[in-house]
Coordinates of C-alpha atoms in Angstrom, one line a residue:
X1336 CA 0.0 0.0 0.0
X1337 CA 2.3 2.7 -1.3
X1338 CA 1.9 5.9 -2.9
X1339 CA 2.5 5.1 -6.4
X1340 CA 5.4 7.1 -8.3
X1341 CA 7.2 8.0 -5.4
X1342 CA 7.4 4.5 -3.6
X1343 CA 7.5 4.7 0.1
X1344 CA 9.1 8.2 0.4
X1345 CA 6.3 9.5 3.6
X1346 CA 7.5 10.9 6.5
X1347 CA 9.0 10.2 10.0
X1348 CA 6.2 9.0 12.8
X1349 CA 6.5 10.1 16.4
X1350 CA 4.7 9.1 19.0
X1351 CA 4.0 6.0 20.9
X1352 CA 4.7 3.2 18.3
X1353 CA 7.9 5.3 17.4
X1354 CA 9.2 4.4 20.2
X1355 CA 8.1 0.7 20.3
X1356 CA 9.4 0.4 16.7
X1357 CA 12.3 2.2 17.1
X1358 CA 13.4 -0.8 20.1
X1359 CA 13.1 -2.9 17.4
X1360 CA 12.2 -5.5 20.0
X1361 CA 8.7 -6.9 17.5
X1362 CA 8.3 -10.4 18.8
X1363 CA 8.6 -13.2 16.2
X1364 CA -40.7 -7.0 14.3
X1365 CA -42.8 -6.2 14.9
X1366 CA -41.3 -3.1 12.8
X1367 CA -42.9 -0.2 15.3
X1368 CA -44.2 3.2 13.3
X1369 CA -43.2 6.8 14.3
X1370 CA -46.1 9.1 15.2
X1371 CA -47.7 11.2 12.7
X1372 CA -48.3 14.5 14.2
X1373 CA -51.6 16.2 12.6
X1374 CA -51.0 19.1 13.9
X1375 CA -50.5 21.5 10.4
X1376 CA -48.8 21.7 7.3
X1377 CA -45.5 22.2 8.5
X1378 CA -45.2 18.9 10.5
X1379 CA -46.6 17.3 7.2
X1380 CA -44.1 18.6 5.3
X1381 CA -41.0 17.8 7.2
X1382 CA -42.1 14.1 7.3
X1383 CA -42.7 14.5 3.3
X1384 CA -38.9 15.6 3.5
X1385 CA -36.0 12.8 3.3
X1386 CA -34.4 12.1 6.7
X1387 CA -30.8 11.5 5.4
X1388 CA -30.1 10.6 9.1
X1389 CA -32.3 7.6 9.0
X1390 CA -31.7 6.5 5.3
X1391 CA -27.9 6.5 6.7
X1392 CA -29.0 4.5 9.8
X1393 CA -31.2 2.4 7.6
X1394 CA -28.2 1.6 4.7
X1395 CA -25.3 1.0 8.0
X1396 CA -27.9 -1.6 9.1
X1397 CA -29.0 -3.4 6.1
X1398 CA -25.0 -3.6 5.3
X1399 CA -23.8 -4.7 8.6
X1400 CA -27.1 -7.3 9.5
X1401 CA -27.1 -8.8 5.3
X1402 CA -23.9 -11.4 6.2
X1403 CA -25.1 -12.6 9.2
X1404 CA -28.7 -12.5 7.4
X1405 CA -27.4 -15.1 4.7
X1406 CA -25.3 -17.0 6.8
X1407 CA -27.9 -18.0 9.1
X1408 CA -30.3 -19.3 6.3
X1409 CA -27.3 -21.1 4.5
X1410 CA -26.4 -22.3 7.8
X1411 CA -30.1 -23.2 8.2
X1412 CA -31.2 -24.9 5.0
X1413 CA -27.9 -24.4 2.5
X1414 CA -29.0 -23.3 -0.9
X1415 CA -26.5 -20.6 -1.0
X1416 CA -27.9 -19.2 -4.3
X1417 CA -31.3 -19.3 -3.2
X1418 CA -30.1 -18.4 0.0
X1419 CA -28.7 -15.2 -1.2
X1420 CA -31.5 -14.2 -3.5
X1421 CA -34.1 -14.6 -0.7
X1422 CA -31.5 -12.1 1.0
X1423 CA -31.7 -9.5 -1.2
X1424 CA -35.8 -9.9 -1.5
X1425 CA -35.5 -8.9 2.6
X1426 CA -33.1 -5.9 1.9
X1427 CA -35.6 -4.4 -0.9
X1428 CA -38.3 -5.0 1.5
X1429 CA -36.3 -3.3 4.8
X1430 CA -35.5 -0.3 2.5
X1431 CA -39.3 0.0 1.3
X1432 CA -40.7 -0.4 4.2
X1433 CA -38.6 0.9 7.5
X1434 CA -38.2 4.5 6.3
X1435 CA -42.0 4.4 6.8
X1436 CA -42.9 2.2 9.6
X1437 CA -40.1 2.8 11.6
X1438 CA -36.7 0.7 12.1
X1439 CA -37.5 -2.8 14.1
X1440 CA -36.5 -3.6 17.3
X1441 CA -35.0 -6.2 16.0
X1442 CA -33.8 -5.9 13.1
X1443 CA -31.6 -8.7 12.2
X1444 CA -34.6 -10.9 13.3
X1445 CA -37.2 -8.9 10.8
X1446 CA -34.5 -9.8 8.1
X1447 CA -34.1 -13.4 8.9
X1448 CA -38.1 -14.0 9.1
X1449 CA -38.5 -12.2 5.7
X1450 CA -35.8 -13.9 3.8
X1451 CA -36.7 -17.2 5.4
X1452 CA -40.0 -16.7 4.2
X1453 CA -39.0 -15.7 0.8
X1454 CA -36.3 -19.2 0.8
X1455 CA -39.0 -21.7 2.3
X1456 CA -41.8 -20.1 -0.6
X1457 CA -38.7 -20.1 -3.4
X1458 CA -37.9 -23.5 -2.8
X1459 CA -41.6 -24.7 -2.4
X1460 CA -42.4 -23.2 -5.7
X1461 CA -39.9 -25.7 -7.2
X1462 CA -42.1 -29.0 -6.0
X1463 CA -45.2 -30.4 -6.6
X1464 CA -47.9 -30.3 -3.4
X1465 CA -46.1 -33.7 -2.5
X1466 CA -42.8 -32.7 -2.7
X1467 CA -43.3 -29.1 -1.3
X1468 CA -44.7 -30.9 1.7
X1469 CA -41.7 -33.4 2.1
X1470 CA -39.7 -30.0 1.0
X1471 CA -41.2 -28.8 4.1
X1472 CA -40.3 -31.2 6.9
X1473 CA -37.2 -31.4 5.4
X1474 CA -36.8 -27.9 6.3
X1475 CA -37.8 -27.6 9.8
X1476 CA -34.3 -28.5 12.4
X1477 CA -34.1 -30.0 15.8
X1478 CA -33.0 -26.8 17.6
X1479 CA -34.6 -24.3 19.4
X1480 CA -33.8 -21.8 16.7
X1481 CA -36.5 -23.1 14.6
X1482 CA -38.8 -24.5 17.3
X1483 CA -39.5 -20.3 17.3
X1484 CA -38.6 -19.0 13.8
X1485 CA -37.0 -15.6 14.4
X1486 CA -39.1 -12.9 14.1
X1487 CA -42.1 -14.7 15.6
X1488 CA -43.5 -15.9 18.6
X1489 CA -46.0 -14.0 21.0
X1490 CA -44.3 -10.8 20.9
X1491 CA -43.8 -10.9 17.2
X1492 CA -40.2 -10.0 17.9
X1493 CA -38.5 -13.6 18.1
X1494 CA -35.3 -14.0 18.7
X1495 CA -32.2 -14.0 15.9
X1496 CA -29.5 -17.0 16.2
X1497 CA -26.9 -15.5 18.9
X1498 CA -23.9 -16.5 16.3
X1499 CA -22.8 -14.0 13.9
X1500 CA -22.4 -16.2 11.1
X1501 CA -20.0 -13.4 9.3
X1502 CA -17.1 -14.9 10.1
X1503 CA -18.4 -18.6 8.3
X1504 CA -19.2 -16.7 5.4
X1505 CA -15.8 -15.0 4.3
X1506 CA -14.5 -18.2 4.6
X1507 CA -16.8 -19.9 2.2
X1508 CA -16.1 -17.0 -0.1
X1509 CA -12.3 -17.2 0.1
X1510 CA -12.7 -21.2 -0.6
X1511 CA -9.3 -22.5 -1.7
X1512 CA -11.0 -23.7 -4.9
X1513 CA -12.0 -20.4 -6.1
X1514 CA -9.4 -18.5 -8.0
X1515 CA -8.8 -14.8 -6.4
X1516 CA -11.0 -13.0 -8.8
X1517 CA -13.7 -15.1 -8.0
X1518 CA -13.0 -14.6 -3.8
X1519 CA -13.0 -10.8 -4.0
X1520 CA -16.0 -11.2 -6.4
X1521 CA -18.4 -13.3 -4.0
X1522 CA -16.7 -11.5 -0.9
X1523 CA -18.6 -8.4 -2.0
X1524 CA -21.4 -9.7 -3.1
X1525 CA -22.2 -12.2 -0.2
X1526 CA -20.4 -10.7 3.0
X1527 CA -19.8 -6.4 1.7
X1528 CA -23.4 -6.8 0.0
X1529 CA -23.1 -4.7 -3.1
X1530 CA -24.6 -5.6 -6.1
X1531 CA -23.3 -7.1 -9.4
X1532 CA -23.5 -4.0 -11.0
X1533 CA -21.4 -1.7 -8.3
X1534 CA -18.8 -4.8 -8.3
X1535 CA -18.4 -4.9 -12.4
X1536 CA -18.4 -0.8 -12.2
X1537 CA -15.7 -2.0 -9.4
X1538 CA -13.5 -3.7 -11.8
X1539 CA -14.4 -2.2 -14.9
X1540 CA -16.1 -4.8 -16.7
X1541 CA -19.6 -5.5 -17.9
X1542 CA -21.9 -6.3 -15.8
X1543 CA -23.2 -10.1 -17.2
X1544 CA -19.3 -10.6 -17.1
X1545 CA -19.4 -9.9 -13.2
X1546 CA -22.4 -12.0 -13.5
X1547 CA -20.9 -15.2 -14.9
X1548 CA -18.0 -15.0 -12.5
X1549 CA -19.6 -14.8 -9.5
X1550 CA -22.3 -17.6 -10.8
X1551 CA -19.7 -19.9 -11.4
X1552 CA -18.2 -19.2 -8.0
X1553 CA -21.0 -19.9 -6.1
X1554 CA -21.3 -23.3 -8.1
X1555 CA -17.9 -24.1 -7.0
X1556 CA -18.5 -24.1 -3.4
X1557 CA -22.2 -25.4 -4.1
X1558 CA -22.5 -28.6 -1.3
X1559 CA -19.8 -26.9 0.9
X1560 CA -20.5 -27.6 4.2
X1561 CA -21.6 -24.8 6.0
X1562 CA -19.0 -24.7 9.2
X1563 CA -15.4 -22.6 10.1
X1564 CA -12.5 -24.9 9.3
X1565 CA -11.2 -27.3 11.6
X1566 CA -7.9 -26.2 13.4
X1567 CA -6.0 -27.5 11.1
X1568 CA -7.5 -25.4 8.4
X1569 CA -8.2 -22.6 10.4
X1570 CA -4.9 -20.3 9.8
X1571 CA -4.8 -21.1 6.2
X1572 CA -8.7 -20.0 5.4
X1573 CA -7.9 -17.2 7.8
X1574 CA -4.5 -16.0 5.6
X1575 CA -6.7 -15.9 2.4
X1576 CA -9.6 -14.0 3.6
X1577 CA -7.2 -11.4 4.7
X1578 CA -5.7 -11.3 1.7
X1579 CA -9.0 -11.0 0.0
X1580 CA -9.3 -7.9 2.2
X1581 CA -6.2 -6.8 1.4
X1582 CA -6.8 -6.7 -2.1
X1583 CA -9.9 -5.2 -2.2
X1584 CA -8.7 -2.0 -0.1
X1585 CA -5.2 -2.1 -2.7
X1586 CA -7.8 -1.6 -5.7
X1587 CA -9.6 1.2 -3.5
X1588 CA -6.9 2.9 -2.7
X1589 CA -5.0 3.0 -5.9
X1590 CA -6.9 2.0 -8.4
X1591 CA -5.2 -0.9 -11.1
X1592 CA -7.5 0.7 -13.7
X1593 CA -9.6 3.8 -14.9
X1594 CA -10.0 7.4 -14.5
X1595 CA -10.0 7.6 -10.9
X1596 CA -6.8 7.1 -8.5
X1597 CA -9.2 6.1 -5.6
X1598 CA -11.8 3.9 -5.5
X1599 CA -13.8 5.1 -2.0
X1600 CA -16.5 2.3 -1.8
X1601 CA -14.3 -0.8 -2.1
X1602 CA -11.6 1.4 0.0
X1603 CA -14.4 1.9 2.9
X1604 CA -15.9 -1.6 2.8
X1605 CA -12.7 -3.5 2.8
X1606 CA -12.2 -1.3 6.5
X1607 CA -15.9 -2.5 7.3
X1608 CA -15.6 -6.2 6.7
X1609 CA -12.1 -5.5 8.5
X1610 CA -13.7 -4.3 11.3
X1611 CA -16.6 -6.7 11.1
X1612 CA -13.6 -10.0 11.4
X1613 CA -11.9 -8.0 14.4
X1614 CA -14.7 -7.8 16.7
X1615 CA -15.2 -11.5 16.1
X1616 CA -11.3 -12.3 16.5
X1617 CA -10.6 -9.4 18.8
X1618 CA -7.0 -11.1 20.0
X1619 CA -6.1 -12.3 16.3
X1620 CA -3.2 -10.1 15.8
X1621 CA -3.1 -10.3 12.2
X1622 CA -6.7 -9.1 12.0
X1623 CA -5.8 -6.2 14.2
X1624 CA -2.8 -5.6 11.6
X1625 CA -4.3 -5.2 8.7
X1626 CA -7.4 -2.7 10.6
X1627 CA -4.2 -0.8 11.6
X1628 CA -2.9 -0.3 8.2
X1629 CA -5.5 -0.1 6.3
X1630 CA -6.6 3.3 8.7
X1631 CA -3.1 4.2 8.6
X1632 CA -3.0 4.4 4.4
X1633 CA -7.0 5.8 4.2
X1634 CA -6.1 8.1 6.7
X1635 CA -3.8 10.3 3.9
X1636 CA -6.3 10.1 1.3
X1637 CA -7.4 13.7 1.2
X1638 CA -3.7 15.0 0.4
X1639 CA -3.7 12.5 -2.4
X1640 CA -4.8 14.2 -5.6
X1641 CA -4.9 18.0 -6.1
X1642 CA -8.2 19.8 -7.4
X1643 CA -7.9 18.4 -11.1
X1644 CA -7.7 15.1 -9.8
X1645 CA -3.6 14.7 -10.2
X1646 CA -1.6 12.7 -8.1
X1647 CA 0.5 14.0 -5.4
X1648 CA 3.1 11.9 -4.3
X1649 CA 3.8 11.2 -0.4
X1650 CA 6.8 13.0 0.0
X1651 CA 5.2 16.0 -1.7
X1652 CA 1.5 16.0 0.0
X1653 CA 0.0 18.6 2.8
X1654 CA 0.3 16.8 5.7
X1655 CA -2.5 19.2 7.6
X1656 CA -4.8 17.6 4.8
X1657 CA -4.3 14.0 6.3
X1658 CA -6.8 12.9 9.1
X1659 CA -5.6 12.4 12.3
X1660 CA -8.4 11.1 14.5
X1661 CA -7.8 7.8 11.5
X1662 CA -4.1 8.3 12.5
X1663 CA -4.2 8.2 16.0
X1664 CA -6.4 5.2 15.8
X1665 CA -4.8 3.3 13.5
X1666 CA -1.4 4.0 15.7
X1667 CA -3.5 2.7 18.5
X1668 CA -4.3 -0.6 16.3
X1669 CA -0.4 -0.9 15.5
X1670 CA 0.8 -1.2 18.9
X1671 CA -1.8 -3.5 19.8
X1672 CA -1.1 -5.7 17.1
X1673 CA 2.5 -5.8 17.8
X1674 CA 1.6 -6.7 21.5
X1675 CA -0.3 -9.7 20.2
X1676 CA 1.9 -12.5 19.1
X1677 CA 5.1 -12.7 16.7
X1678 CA 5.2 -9.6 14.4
X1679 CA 3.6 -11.1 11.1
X1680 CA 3.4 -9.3 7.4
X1681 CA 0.4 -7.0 8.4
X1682 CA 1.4 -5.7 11.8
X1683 CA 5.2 -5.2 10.3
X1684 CA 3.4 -3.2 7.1
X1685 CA 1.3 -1.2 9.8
X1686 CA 4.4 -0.1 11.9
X1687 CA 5.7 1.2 8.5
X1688 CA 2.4 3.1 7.8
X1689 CA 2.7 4.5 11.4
X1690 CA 6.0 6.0 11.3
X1691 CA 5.3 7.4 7.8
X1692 CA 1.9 9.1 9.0
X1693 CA 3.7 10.4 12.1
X1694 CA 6.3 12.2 10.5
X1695 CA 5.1 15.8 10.3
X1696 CA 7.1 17.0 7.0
X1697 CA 8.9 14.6 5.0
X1698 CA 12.1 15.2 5.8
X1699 CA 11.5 13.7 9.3
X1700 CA 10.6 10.3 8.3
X1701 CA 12.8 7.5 10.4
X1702 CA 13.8 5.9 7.2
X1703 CA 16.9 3.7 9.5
X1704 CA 13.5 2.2 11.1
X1705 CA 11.8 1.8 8.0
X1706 CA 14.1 0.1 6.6
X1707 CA 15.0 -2.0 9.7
X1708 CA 11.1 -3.2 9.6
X1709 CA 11.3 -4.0 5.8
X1710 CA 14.4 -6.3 6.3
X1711 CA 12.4 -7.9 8.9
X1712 CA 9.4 -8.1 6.3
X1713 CA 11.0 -9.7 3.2
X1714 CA 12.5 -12.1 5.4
X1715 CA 8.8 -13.3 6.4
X1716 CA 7.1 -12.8 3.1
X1717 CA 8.0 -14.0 -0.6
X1718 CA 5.6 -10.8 -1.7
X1719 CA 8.2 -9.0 -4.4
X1720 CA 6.3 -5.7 -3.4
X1721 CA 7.6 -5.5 0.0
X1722 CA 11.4 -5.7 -1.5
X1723 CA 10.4 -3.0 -3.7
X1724 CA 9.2 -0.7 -0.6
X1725 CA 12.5 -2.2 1.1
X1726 CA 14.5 -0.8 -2.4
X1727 CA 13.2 2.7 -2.1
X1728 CA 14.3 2.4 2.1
X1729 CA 17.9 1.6 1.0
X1730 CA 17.6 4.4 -1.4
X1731 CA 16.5 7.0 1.0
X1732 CA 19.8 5.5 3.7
X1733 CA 22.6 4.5 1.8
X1734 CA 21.5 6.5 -1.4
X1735 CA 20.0 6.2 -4.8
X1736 CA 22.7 4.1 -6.4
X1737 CA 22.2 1.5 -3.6
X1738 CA 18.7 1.6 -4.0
X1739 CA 18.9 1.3 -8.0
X1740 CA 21.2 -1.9 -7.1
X1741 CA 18.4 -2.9 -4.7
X1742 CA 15.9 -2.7 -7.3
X1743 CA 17.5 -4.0 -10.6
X1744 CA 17.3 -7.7 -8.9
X1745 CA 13.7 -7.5 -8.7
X1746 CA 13.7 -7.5 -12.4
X1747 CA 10.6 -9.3 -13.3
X1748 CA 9.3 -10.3 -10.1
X1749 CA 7.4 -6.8 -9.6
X1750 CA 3.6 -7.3 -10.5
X1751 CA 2.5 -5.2 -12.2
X1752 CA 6.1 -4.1 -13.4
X1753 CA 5.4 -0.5 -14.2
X1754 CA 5.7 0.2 -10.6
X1755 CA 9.3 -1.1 -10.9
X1756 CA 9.6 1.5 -14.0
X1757 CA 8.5 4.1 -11.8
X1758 CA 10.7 3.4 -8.8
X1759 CA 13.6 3.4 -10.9
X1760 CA 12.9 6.4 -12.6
X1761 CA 12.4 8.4 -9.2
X1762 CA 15.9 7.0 -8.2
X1763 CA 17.8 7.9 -11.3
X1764 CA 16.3 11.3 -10.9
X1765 CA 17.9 11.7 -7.4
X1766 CA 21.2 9.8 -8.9
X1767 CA 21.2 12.9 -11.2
X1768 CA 21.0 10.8 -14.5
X1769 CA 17.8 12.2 -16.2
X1770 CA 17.7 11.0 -19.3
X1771 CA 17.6 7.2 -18.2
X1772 CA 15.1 8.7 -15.4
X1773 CA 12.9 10.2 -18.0
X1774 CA 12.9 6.7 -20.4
X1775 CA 12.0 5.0 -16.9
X1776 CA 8.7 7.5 -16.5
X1777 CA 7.4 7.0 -19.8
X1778 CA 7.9 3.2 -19.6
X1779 CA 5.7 3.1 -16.7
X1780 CA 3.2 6.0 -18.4
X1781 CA 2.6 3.5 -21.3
X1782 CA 2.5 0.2 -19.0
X1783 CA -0.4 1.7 -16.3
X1784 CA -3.8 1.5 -17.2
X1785 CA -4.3 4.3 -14.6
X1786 CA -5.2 7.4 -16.1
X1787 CA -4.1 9.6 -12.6
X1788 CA -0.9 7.4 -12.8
X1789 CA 0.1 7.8 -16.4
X1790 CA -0.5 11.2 -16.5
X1791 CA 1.8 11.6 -13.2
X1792 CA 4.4 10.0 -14.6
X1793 CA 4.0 12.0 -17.9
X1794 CA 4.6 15.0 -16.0
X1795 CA 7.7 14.1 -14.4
X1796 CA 8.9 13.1 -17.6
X1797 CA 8.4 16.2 -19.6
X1798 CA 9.8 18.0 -16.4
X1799 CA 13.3 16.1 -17.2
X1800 CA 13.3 17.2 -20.7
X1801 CA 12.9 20.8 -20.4

C-alpha cells in the first residue's frame, strides 16, 4: 500500500509506536411506526422531506445485518444461491418499508423471518404439493432456533440466532478452490453486500461478465459444508480471507484501472468487513494488523490528488490535509497488534504506515526504522512488493545508487512491473542521470492503465526534458 510514483518516500512518525518500533524488539418485528403528528402543514411537510439521518441509519444496518442474514439461512437450509437471493428480497423490502414504519426492534430478526419466508416459498415453488410438503419437513431442524422462527413468537419479535455467522461466510467466499477473482468477487457480493453492478463498475467490466463470474463461484463451493474450518484449516482459510481484504482495499486505494486514482467504496468496505472480522477475533493479531494499516494508508487520502484530480506523491502531499483522529487510531491498532503475538506481514506493514503518517514534513521520516522493519518483512514474506518498498528504504539511507542496485534484482518479479519502472525512474532522478530517469517515467506511463498514474508519470517526464 504505497503511494505510487514515489514509492514509500512518507514521513517520520513520532509518537508511541515510534518508540516501540524504534526498540526494534517486534516479537517473532414487529417493525414499530413513528407518530404522525396532525397538527399543520408544517409537520406534514417535514415528514414528506428525506431524513438522510435515518436512510444512513437504515443503509449501515442493512449492510452490517445482510452477512449474518445469509449465513444463518445457509447455515439453516444451505441453498446458498437461493439463499442469497431470498437475502436481497428482505433488503428491498427493509429499505421500502422501514423508512415508513419505523426501524424494528430487531432488526436482524425482521430480516431473517422475511428472507426465510421468501427461501422456504422459493424452494416450495420448485415441487409439486407432494414434494413441497416433504420439501417442508425437510426444512424444519431439531434446535430451538427453529422450534421459534425468528421474528415470531408472541411478541412478534422472536429471537435472531446469537452467532454471527459473518465470520463462516468469508471463509466460504475465500474457498481455496476459487481463483482470487472469484473470492473478491463473491466477498462483495455475499459478506460487503453490493450488487453485481457496483462490483463490475468496481473492476471495470460489464456487468453479465461480473455476473458469470460470481455464478460460477457460487457453483464451486455449491455442497460446501456450512461450518469454520477445523484447526488445522483454520490459519490457512484465515491467511486468504485477509488477503481478500487486502486486495480489495489495494484496488480502493490505488486503483489498477480507470480514470480515478481512488476507488472510496471498495476502499471503505474492505475497512468495514475488516472491522466486522476483528470484533469476532478481537486477540487475532493479524486481524488487528491489517485494521491498523489499512486506517493508517486511508487516513492520507485527502492529500492524495490535487483539485484536477492529479496525483501527489507522499513526499510531496500537505500533511495538515491528512486525518488524524484515523491516524491516532490506527497507531492505536499498531501497537496493539504488535503486543499480540510474533510480528507477522500485516502488523510489520502497519508499523511502517505509522512511522510514515507520524512524520510531520517529509524530511523527518525515520527511514533507518523503516528500513529496519522492511528487512524484517522480506525475510517473512515471498511478496516482491515488500522488496520493492525495502529498495526505495535503502535508497532514502545509503543513497539512490544503492537503491537502483536494490531494485534491478527484482527484475521481473514486480507485478505489475510499471511500478518497478517508476521506482527506478524516481531514483535515477535523485542519482542525477535524467535522461535514463525520463525513459523510466514513460515506460511506466505507457504500461499503467491508470489514467491519474500515467498522467503523473508524464509529468515528471516532460519535467526532465525541459
Amino acid at each position: 500500500m504505497r503511494e505510487p510514483g514515489e514509492g514509500d518516500r512518507d514521513r517520520r512518525p513520532r509518537g508511541t509506536l515510534s518508540a516501540a518500533a524504534r526498540g526494534a524488539r517486534v516479537p517473532g418485528a414487529h417493525p414499530h411506526r413513528r407518530r404522525r403528528d396532525r397538527l399543520g402543514a408544517t409537520d406534514q411537510e417535514r415528514r414528506l422531506k428525506p431524513d438522510r439521518t435515518t436512510d444512513d441509519r437504515i443503509e449501515d444496518l442493512l449492510r452490517r445485518h445482510a452477512p449474518q442474514v445469509l449465513g444463518a439461512l445457509v447455515r439453516r437450509y444451505g441453498h446458498f444461491d437461493p439463499a442469497e437471493d431470498s437475502v436481497q428480497e428482505a433488503l428491498i423490502a427493509a429499505a421500502g418499508q422501514w423508512p415508513e414504519d419505523g426501524i424494528p426492534d430487531n432488526p436482524r430478526g425482521w430480516l431473517i423471518r422475511v428472507a426465510s419466508r421468501r427461501l422456504t416459498d422459493r424452494l416450495r415453488s420448485d415441487e409439486a404439493r407432494r414434494r413441497r410438503e416433504e420439501t417442508a419437513a425437510a426444512l424444519t431442524p431439531a434446535d430451538a432456533f427453529v422450534a421459534q422462527p425468528p421474528g415470531e413468537g408472541p411478541s412478534g419479535l422472536g429471537r435472531a440466532p446469537s452467532e454471527d455467522d459473518t465470520l463462516t461466510l468469508l471463509f466460504l467466499c475465500c474457498h481455496p478452490a476459487l481463483s482470487p477473482a472469484a473470492q473478491i468477487a463473491l466477498t462483495l457480493r455475499a459478506v460487503g453486500g453490493l450488487t453485481t453492478a457496483e462490483i463490475a463498475r468496481a473492476h471495470l467490466v460489464p456487468e453479465a461478465t461480473m455476473a458469470q463470474r460470481i455464478s460460477r463461484a457460487k457453483r464451486t463451493v455449491r455442497g460446501t459444508q456450512f461450518r469454520q474450518p477445523g484447526a488445522q484449516d483454520r490459519d490457512q482459510r484465515l491467511a486468504a480471507a485477509l488477503q481478500v481484504l487486502y486486495l480489495i482495499f489495494n484496488e480502493g486505494y490505488t486503483a489498477t484501472a480507470g480514470p480515478d486514482l481512488h476507488r472510496t467504496d471498495l476502499a471503505r468496505e474492505a475497512i468495514r468487513l475488516t472491522r466486522a472480522v476483528r470484533r469476532l477475533l478481537p486477540r487475532e493479531g493479524r486481524v488487528t494488523g491489517l485494521l491498523a494499516l489499512m486506517v493508517l494508508t486511508e487516513a492520507r487520502t485527502p492529500a492524495r490528488t490535487g483539485p484536477d484530480g492529479e496525483l501527489i506523491p507522499l513526499d510531496e502531499q500537505d500533511r495538515g490535509r491528512w486525518d488524524r483522529d484515523a491516524i491516532a487510531e490506527g497507531t492505536a491498532l499498531a501497537e496493539e497488534a504488535l503486543a499480540q503475538g510474533p510480528a507477522g506481514d500485516y502488523q510489520l506493514q502497519a508499523a511502517i504506515a505509522a512511522l510514515h503518517d507520524e512524520a510531520e514534513r517529509a524530511e523527518d521520516t525515520d527511514w533507518p526504522q523503516i528500513l529496519a522493519l522492511y528487512d524484517l518483512l522480506v525475510t517473512r514474506t515471498p511478496d516482491p512488493a515488500a522488496a520493492l518498498g525495502r529498495a526505495v528504504a535503502v535508497a532514502m539511507v545509503h543513497g539512490p545508487r544503492a537503491g537502483l542496485t536494490a531494485v534491478d534484482a527484482l527484475a521481473g518479479a514486480v507485478e505489475p512491473p510499471y511500478r518497478l519502472d517508476a521506482v527506478r525512474g524516481h531514483l535515477l532522478e535523485r542519482a542525477g542521470d535524467p535522461a535514463a530517469a525520463r525513459t523510466a517515467y514513460l515506460a511506466a506511463a505507457d504500461a499503467t492503465l491508470s489514467e491519474p498514474e500515467a498522467r503523473y508519470l508524464r509529468m515528471r517526464a516532460g519535467r526532465l526534458s525541459d
